Coordinates of C-alpha atoms in Angstrom, one line a residue:
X1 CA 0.8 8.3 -13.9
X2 CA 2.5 11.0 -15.5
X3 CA 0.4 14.1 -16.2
X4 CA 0.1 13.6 -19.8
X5 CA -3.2 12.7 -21.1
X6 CA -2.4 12.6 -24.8
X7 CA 1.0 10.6 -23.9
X8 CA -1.7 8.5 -21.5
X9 CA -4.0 8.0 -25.4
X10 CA -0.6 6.7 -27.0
X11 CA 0.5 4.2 -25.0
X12 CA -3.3 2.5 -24.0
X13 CA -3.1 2.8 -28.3
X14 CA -0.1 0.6 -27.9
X15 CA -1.7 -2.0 -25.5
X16 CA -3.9 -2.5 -28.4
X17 CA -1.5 -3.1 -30.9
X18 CA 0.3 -5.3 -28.8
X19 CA -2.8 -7.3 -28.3
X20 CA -3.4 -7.5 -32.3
X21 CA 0.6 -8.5 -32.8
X22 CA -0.1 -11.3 -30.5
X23 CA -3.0 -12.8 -31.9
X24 CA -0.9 -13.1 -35.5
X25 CA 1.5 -15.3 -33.5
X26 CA -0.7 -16.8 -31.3
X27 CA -4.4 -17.0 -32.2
X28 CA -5.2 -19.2 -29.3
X29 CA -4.2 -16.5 -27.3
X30 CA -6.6 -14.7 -24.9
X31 CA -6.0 -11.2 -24.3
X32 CA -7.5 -10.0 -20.8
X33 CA -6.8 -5.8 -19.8
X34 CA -4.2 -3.9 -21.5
X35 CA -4.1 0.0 -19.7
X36 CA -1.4 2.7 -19.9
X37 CA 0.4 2.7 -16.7
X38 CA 3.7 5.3 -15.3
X39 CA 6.1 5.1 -17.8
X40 CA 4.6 3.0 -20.5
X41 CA 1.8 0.2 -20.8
X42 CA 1.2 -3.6 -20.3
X43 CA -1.6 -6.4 -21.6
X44 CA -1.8 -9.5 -19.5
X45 CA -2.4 -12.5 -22.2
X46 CA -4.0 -16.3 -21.5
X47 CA -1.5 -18.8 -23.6
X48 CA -2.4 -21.5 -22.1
X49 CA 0.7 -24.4 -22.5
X50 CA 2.2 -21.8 -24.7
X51 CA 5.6 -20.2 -23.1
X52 CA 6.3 -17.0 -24.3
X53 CA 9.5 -15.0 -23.2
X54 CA 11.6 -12.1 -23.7
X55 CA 13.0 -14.0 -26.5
X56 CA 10.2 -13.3 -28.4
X57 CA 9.4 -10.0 -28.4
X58 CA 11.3 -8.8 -31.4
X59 CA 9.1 -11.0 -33.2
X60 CA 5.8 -9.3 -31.9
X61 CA 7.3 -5.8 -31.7
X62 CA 7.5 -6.2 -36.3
X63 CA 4.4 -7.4 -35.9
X64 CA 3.4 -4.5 -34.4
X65 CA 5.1 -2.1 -36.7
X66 CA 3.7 -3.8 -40.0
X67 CA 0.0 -3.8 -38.7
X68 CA -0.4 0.0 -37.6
X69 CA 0.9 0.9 -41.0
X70 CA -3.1 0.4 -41.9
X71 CA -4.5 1.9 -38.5
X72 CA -5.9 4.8 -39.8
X73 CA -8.7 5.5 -36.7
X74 CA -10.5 3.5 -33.8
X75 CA -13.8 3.2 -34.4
X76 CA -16.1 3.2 -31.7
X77 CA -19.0 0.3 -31.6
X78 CA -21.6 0.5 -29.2
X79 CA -22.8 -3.3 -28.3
X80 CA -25.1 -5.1 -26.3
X81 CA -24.4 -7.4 -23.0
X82 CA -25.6 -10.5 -25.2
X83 CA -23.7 -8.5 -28.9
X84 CA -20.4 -8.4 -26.5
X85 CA -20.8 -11.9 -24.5
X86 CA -21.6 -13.4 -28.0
X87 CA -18.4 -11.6 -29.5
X88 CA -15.9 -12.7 -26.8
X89 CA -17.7 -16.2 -26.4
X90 CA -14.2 -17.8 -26.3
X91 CA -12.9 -15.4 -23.5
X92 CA -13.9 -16.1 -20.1
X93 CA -11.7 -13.1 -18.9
X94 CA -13.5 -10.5 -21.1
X95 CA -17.0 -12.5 -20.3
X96 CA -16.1 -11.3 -16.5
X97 CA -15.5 -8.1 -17.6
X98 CA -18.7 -7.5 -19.6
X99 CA -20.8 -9.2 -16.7
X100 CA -19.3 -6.3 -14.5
X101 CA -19.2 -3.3 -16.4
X102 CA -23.0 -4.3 -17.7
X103 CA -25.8 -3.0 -16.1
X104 CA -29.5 -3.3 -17.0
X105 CA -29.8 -2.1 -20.9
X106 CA -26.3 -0.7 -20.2
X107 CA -24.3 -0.3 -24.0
X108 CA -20.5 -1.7 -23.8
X109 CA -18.1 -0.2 -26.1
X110 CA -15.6 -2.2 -28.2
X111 CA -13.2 -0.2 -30.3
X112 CA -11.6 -1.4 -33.9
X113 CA -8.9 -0.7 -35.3
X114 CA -8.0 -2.8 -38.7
X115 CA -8.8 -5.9 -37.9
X116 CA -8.5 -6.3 -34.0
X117 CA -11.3 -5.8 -32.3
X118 CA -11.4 -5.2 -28.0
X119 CA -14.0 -4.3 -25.1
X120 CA -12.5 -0.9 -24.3
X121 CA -14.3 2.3 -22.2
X122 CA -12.2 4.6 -25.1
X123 CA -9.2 6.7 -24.9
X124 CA -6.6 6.1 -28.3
X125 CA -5.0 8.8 -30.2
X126 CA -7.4 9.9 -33.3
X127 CA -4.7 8.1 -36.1
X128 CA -2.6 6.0 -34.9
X129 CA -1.1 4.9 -38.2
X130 CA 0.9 8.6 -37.8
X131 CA 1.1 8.8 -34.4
X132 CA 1.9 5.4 -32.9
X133 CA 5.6 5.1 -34.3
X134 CA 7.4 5.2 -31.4
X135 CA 6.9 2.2 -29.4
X136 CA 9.4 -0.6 -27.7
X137 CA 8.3 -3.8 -25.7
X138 CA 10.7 -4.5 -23.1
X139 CA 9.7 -7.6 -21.2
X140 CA 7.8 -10.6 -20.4
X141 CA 6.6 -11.2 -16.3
X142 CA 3.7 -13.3 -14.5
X143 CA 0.7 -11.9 -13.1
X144 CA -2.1 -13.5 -11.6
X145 CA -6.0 -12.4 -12.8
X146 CA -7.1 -9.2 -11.5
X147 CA -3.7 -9.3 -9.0
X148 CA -5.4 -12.1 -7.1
X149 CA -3.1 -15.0 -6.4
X150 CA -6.1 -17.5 -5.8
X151 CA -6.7 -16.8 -9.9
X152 CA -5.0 -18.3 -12.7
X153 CA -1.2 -16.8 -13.8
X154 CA -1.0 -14.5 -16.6
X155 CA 1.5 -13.3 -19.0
X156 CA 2.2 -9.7 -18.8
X157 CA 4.2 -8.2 -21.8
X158 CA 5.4 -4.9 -20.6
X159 CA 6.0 -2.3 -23.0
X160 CA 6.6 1.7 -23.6
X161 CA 5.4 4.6 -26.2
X162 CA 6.5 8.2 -26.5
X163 CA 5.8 10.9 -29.0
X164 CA 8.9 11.6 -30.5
X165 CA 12.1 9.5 -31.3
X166 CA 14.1 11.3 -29.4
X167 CA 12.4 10.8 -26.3
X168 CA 12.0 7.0 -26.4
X169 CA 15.9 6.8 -27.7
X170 CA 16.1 8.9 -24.3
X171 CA 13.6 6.6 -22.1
X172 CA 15.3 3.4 -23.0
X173 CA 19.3 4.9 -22.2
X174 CA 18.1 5.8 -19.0
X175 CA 16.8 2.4 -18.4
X176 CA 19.9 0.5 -19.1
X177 CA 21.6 2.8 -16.7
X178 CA 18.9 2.2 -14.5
X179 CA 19.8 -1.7 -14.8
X180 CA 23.1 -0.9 -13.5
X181 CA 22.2 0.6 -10.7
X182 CA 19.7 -1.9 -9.9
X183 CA 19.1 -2.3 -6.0
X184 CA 18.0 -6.1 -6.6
X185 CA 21.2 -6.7 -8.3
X186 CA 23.3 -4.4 -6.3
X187 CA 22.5 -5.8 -2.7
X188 CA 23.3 -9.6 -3.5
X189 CA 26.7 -8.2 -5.4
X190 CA 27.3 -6.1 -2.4
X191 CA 25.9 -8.5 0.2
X192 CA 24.1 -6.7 2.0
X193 CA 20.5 -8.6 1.7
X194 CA 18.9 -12.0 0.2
X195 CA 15.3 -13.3 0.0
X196 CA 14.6 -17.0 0.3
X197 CA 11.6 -19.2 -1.0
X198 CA 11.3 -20.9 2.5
X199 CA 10.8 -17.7 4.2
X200 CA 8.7 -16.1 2.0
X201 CA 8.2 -13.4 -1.2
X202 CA 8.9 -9.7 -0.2
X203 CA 10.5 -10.3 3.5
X204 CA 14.1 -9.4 3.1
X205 CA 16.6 -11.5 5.3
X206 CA 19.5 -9.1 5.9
X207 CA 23.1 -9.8 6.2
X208 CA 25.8 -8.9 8.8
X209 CA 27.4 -6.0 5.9
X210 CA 23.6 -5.4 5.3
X211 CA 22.8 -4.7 9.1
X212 CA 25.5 -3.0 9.5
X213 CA 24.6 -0.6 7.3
X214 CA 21.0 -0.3 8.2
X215 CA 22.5 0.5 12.0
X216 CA 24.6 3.3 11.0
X217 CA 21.4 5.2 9.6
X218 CA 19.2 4.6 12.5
X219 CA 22.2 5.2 14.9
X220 CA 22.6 8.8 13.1
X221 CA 18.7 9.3 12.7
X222 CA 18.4 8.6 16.5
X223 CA 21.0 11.0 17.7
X224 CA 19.5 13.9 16.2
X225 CA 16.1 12.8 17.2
X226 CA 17.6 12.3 21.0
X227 CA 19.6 15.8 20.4
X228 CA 15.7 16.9 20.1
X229 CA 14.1 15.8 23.2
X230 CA 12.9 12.4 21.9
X231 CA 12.5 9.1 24.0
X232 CA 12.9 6.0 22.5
X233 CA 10.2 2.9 22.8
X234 CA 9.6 -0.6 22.0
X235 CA 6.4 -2.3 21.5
X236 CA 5.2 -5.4 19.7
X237 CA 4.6 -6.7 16.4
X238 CA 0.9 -8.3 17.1
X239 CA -2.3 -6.8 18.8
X240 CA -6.0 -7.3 19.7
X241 CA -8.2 -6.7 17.2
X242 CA -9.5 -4.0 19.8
X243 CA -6.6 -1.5 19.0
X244 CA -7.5 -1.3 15.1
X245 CA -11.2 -1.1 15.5
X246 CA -10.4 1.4 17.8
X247 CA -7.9 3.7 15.7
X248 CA -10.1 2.6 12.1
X249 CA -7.4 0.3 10.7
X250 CA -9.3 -2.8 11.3
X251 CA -12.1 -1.2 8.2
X252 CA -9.7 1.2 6.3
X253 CA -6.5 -0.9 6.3
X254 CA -8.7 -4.3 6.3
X255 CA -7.2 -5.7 2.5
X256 CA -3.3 -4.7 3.9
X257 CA -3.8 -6.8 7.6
X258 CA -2.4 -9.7 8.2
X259 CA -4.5 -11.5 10.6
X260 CA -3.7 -14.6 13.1
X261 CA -6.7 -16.2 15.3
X262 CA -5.2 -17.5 18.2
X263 CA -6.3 -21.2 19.8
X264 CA -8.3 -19.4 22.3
X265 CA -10.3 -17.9 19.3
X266 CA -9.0 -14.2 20.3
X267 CA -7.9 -11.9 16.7
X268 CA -4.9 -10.3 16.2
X269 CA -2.9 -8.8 13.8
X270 CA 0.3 -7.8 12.9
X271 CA 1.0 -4.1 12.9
X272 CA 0.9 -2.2 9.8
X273 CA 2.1 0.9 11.4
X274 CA 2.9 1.7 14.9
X275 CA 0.7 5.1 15.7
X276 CA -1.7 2.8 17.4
X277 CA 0.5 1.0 20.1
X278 CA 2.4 4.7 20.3
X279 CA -1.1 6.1 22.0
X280 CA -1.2 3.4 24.4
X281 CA 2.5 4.6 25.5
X282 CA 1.3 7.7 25.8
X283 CA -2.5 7.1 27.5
X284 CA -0.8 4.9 30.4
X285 CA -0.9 7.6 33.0
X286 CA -1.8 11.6 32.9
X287 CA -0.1 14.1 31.6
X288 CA 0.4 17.4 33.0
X289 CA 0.6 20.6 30.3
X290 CA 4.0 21.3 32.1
X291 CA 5.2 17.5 30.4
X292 CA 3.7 18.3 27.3
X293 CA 5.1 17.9 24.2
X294 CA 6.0 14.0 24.7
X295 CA 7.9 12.7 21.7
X296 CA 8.5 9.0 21.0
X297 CA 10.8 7.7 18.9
X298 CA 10.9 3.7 17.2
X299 CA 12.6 2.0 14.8
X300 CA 10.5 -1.4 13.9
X301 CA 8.8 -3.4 11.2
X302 CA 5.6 -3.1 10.0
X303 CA 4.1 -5.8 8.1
X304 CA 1.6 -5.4 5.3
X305 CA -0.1 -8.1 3.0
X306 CA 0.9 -7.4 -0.3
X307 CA -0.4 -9.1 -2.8
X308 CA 2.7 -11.6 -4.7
X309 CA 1.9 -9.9 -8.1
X310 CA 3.4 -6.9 -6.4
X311 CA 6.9 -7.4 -4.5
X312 CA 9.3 -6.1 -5.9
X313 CA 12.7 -5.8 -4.2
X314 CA 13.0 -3.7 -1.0
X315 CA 10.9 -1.3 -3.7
X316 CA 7.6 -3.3 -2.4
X317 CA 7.7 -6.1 0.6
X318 CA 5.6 -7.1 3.4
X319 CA 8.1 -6.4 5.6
X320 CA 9.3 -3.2 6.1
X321 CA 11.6 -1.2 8.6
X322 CA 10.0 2.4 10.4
X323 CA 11.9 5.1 11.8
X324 CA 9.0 5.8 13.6
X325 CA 8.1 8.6 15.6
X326 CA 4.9 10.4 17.4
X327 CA 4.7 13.5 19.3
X328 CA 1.8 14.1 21.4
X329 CA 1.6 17.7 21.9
X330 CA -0.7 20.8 22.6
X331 CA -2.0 22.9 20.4
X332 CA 0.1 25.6 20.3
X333 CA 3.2 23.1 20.0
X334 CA 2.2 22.1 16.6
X335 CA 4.1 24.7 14.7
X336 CA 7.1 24.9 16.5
X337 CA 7.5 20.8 16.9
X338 CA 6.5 20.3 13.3
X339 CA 9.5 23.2 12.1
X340 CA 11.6 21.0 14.6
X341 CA 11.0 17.9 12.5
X342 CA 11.6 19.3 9.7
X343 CA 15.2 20.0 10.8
X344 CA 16.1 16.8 11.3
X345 CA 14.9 15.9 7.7
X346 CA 16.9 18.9 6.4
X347 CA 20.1 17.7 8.0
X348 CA 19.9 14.2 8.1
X349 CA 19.1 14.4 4.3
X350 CA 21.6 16.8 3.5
X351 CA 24.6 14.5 5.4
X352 CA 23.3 11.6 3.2
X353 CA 24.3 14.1 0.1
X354 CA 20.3 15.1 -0.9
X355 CA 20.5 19.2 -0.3
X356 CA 17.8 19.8 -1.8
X357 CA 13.9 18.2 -1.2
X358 CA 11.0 19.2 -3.0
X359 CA 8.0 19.6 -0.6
X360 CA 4.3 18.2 -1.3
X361 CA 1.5 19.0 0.6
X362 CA -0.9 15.8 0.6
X363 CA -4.6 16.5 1.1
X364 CA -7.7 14.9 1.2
X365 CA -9.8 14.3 -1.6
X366 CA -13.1 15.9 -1.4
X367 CA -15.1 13.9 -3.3
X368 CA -14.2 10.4 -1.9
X369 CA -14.4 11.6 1.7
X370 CA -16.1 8.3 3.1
X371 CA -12.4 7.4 3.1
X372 CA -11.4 9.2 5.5
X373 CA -11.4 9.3 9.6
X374 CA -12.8 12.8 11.1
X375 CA -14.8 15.4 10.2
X376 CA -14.2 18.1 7.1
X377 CA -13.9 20.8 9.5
X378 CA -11.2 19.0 11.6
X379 CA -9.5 18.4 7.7
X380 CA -9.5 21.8 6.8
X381 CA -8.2 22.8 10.6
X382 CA -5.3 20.3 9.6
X383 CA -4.3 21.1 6.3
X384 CA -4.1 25.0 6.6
X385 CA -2.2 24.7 9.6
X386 CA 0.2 22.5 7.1
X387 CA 0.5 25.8 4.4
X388 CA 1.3 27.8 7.4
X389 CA 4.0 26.2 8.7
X390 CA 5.2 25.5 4.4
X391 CA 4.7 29.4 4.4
X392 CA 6.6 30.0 7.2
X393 CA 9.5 27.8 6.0
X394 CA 10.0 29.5 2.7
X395 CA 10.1 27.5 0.4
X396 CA 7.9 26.2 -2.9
X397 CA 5.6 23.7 -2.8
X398 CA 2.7 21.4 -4.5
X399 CA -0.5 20.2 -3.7
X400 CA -1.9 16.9 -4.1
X401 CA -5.3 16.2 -3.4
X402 CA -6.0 12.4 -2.6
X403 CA -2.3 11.5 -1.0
X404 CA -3.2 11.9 2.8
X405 CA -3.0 9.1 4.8
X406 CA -6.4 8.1 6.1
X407 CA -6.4 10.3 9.2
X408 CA -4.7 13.2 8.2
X409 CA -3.0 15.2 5.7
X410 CA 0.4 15.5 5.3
X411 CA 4.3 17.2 4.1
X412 CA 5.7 14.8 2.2
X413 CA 9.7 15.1 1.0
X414 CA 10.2 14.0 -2.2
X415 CA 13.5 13.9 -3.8
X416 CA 15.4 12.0 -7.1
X417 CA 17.5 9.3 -7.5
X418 CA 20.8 9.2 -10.2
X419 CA 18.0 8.6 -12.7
X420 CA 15.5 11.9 -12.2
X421 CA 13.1 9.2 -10.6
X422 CA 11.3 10.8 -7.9
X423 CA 11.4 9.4 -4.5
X424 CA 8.8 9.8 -1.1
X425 CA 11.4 10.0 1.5
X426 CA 10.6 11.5 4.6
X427 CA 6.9 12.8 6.0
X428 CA 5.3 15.0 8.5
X429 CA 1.9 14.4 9.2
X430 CA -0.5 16.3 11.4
X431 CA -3.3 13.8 13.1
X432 CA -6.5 15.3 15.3
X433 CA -8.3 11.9 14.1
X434 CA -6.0 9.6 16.7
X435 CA -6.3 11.4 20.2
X436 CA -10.3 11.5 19.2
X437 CA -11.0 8.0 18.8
X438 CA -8.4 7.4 21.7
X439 CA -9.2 10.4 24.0
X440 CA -5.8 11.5 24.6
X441 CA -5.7 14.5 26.7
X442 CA -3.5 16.7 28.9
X443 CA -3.8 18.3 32.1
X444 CA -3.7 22.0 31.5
X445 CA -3.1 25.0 33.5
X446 CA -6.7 24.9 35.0
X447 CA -6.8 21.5 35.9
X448 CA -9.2 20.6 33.0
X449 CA -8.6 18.0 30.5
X450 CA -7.7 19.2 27.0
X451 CA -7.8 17.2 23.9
X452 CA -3.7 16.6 22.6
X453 CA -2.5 16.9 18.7
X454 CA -0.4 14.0 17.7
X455 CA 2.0 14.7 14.9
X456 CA 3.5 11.5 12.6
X457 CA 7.1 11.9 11.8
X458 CA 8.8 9.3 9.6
X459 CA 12.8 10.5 8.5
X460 CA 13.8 7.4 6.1

C-alpha cells in the first residue's frame, strides 16, 4: 500500500461513503468490509437477486457527492457485543465480524458519519465534507466472503480517492493508457496465450507464437547462465510429502500446496518452488571442495493454490514458469557467485531494454519471527553479508523488513513498466536454512565435512 497514511484515511473515508450511496439505492443491500487498498479502496456488498453493474455507478458516485456535502466528522461510538449484534441484527456478515473481533467485555467501535452508521476499528480524515472531494468509482467485480470460494459471491465496487484534482485527473489518464496496454487484452490480440473454463482459472494454455516467444527468453537466459558455469536439470512436478516436511514448506507454504493422495494412501504435492528437489540433485553423491561451487540451472512450473478471487491474468495464476536456479557453494564463494549473478540480471535486463534496476534488500521481520526457518543469528549472518556485497556493487539501495522469503533474505530487482508501476523482476537470495535441514556438505581440504551455502537465483 503506498506510504501515505493520510492518503490511506481518505480513501477507507471513501469506502464509507460508498457504502452510505449504496444503501440510498439499495436499502436491502448488506454491506460487509470496505478497506483502502494500493491505489484506491473497495466494499464488497450482499444484493441478494439484485444485479448491479458498471452501468450503475454514475448513479452511486452523485450519490456519493450529495451526501458528503453534510459529512462534517466521524464520530466515534464505543458499543457493546450484544449494542453491536443488536445494531447489525440484519447482517450476518458484520454478525461474523463482531463475534470475532469481540472478546470478553471487549468494546467494538462503529463510526458515524450523517446518517450511515458502520463497525469500523477507525482511521477517516477529521472532515470529510472538505476533504473527501476527490473521489471516482471505477468498477463492479465478484468476490467471494472473506476470499473463500466455499462462501457466498459478493459484489465488489472498486473505487479511488486522492487529495487534489490534479492528481486523480492524473491517476485516471494513466489508467486508460494502462487499458491499452493491457497484457489480458494484448496476448489474445497478439495470440500468444488463452485460458479455458475446461482447464481451469489461472493456468495459462500457450500458443505456438506464445511459446515461441517464451523460448527465445529462456534460450537467451540459458546461454549466459551456461557462459557462467551452470548445468542444466530436470526434475518433477509432484513429491512425497517427506521433501516439504523436510525443507518447512509442508507448515509454512501449507494454504499455497496443492495436495493429491495417491490410491496407495501415500501424499504428495505439487511443487511450489523447486529449491527442494534442487538439494536432492545436489545430496546424491559427495562433493569434494575442489567441485565446489555447483550451480544448477531449471526452467519449470511451479504450481500454487491460489484462491479464484485472486487470478488475475499471467499477473496471478496457479501455474507459473521458473527460471530457476541454485548454487551450492562454500562459504567463501558467496560473494563472488552472488556478484556473478548479478551480471547476468544486469545484462540480460539491459538487452531486454531495462538499463536501469532499483535494488531492495528484503529482510526479516523481527517481530513476527515464528515465521521464519533458522535462527536470528544465522539471519543476521545472512543479511549483512547481502549489504556487503550491495556495498561492494555501488550502487543505492532500500530496505524492507518483512519481504524475505521464509528461509532467507534477499536482493530483489525492481523495475517500472510504461506506466511508473513498479515491477519484482529478478532475485538473489542467500539460504543457510536449506543445507541445515538437508545436511548438505562438502568435502574440504582436510577431509572433514563442512556445511555448504546455497544461494536462490531467479532472472525473469
Amino acid at each position: 500500500m503506498e506510504n501515505n497514511e493520510q492518503l490511506n484515511q481518505l480513501r477507507h473515508s471513501a469506502a464509507h461513503l460508498l457504502a452510505a450511496a449504496v444503501l440510498k439505492h439499495y436499502p436491502e443491500a448488506k454491506p460487509t468490509i470496505g478497506p483502502a487498498i494500493d491505489n484506491g479502496f473497495y466494499y464488497d456488498f450482499d444484493f441478494g437477486d439484485v444485479k448491479v453493474s458498471d452501468a450503475d455507478l454514475e448513479k452511486i458516485e452523485a450519490t456519493m457527492h450529495e451526501l458528503v456535502k453534510d459529512w462534517k466528522a466521524f464520530e466515534r461510538h464505543e458499543v457493546s457485543k450484544d449494542e453491536a449484534i443488536n445494531e447489525f441484527f440484519h447482517n450476518e456478515y458484520k454478525q461474523e465480524l463482531i463475534n470475532e473481533f469481540s472478546g470478553e467485555d471487549k468494546q467494538l467501535t462503529i463510526y458515524q458519519s450523517g446518517e450511515f452508521r458502520d463497525l469500523c476499528r477507525g482511521g477517516h480524515v477529521e472532515n470529510p465534507a472538505n476533504e473527501l472531494q476527490h473521489f471516482k468509482l471505477l468498477s463492479v467485480a465478484g468476490a467471494y466472503w472473506r476470499g473463500d470460494e466455499h462462501n457466498k459471491m459478493l459484489t465488489r465496487i472498486y473505487g479511488t480517492a486522492f487529495e487534489t484534482k490534479e492528481a486523480l485527473e492524473e491517476y485516471l489518464t494513466m489508467q486508460e493508457e494502462a487499458k491499452k496496454r493491457d497484457h489480458k487484452i494484448l496476448g489474445p490480440q497478439f495470440d500468444l496465450f488463452t485460458f479455458s473454463e475446461k482447464v481451469g482459472g489461472g493456468l495459462p494454455l500457450w500458443t505456438p507464437k506464445g511459446t515461441l516467444l517464451r523460448n527465445l527468453l529462456d534460450d537467451f537466459v540459458q546461454k549466459l547462465r551456461k557462459d557462467r558455469g551452470y548445468m542444466k536439470v530436470e526434475i518433477p512436478h509432484i513429491t512425497k510429502k517427506d521433501l516439504y516436511e523436510t525443507s518447512g514448506h509442508w507448515d509454512k507454504f501449507a494454504d499455497e500446496l496443492f495436495r493429491i493422495d495417491t490410491r496407495e494412501g501415500h501424499h504428495f504435492a505439487m511443487k511450489p518452488m523447486n529449491c527442494p528437489h534442487h538439494t536432492q540433485i545436489f545430496d546424491r553423491r559427495p562433493h569434494s571442495y575442489r567441485e565446489m561451487p555447483q550451480r544448477y540451472a531449471n526452467t519449470t512450473m511451479v504450481y500454487r493454490d491460489e484462491q479464484s478471487g485472486e487470478l488475475s491474468g499471467l499477473s496471478r495464476v496457479r501455474s507459473i514458469t521458473q527460471d530457476d536456479a541454485h548454487v551450492f557453494c562454500r562459504e567463501e564463494q558467496v560473494k563472488s557467485e552472488a556478484l556473478a549473478i548479478w551480471d547476468i540480471i544486469e545484462e540480460f535486463y539491459s538487452s531486454c531494454g531495462f538499463p536501469e534496476l532499483k535494488v531492495r534488500l528484503s529482510l526479516h521481520d523481527p517481530n513476527q519471527f515464528n515465521n521464519y526457518l533458522g535462527t536470528r543469528e544465522v539471519w543476521q549472518h545472512a543479511e549483512n553479508q547481502l549489504r556487503e556485497i550491495i556495498h561492494e556493487r555501488g550502487v543505492d539501495f532500500y530496505e524492507a523488513e518483512g519481504e524475505a522469503a521464509f528461509y532467507g533474505p534477499k536482493i530483489d530487482f525492481m523495475s517500472y513498466d510504461s506506466l511508473g508501476r513498479e515491477w519484482q523482476v529478478a532475485t538473489i537470495q542467500i539460504d543457510r536454512n536449506m543445507p541445515e535441514r538437508f545436511d548438505l556438505n562438502c568435502i574440504n581440504e582436510d577431509g572433514d565435512k563442512e556445511r555448504v551455502v546455497m544461494i536462490h537465483a531467479a532472472i525473469m
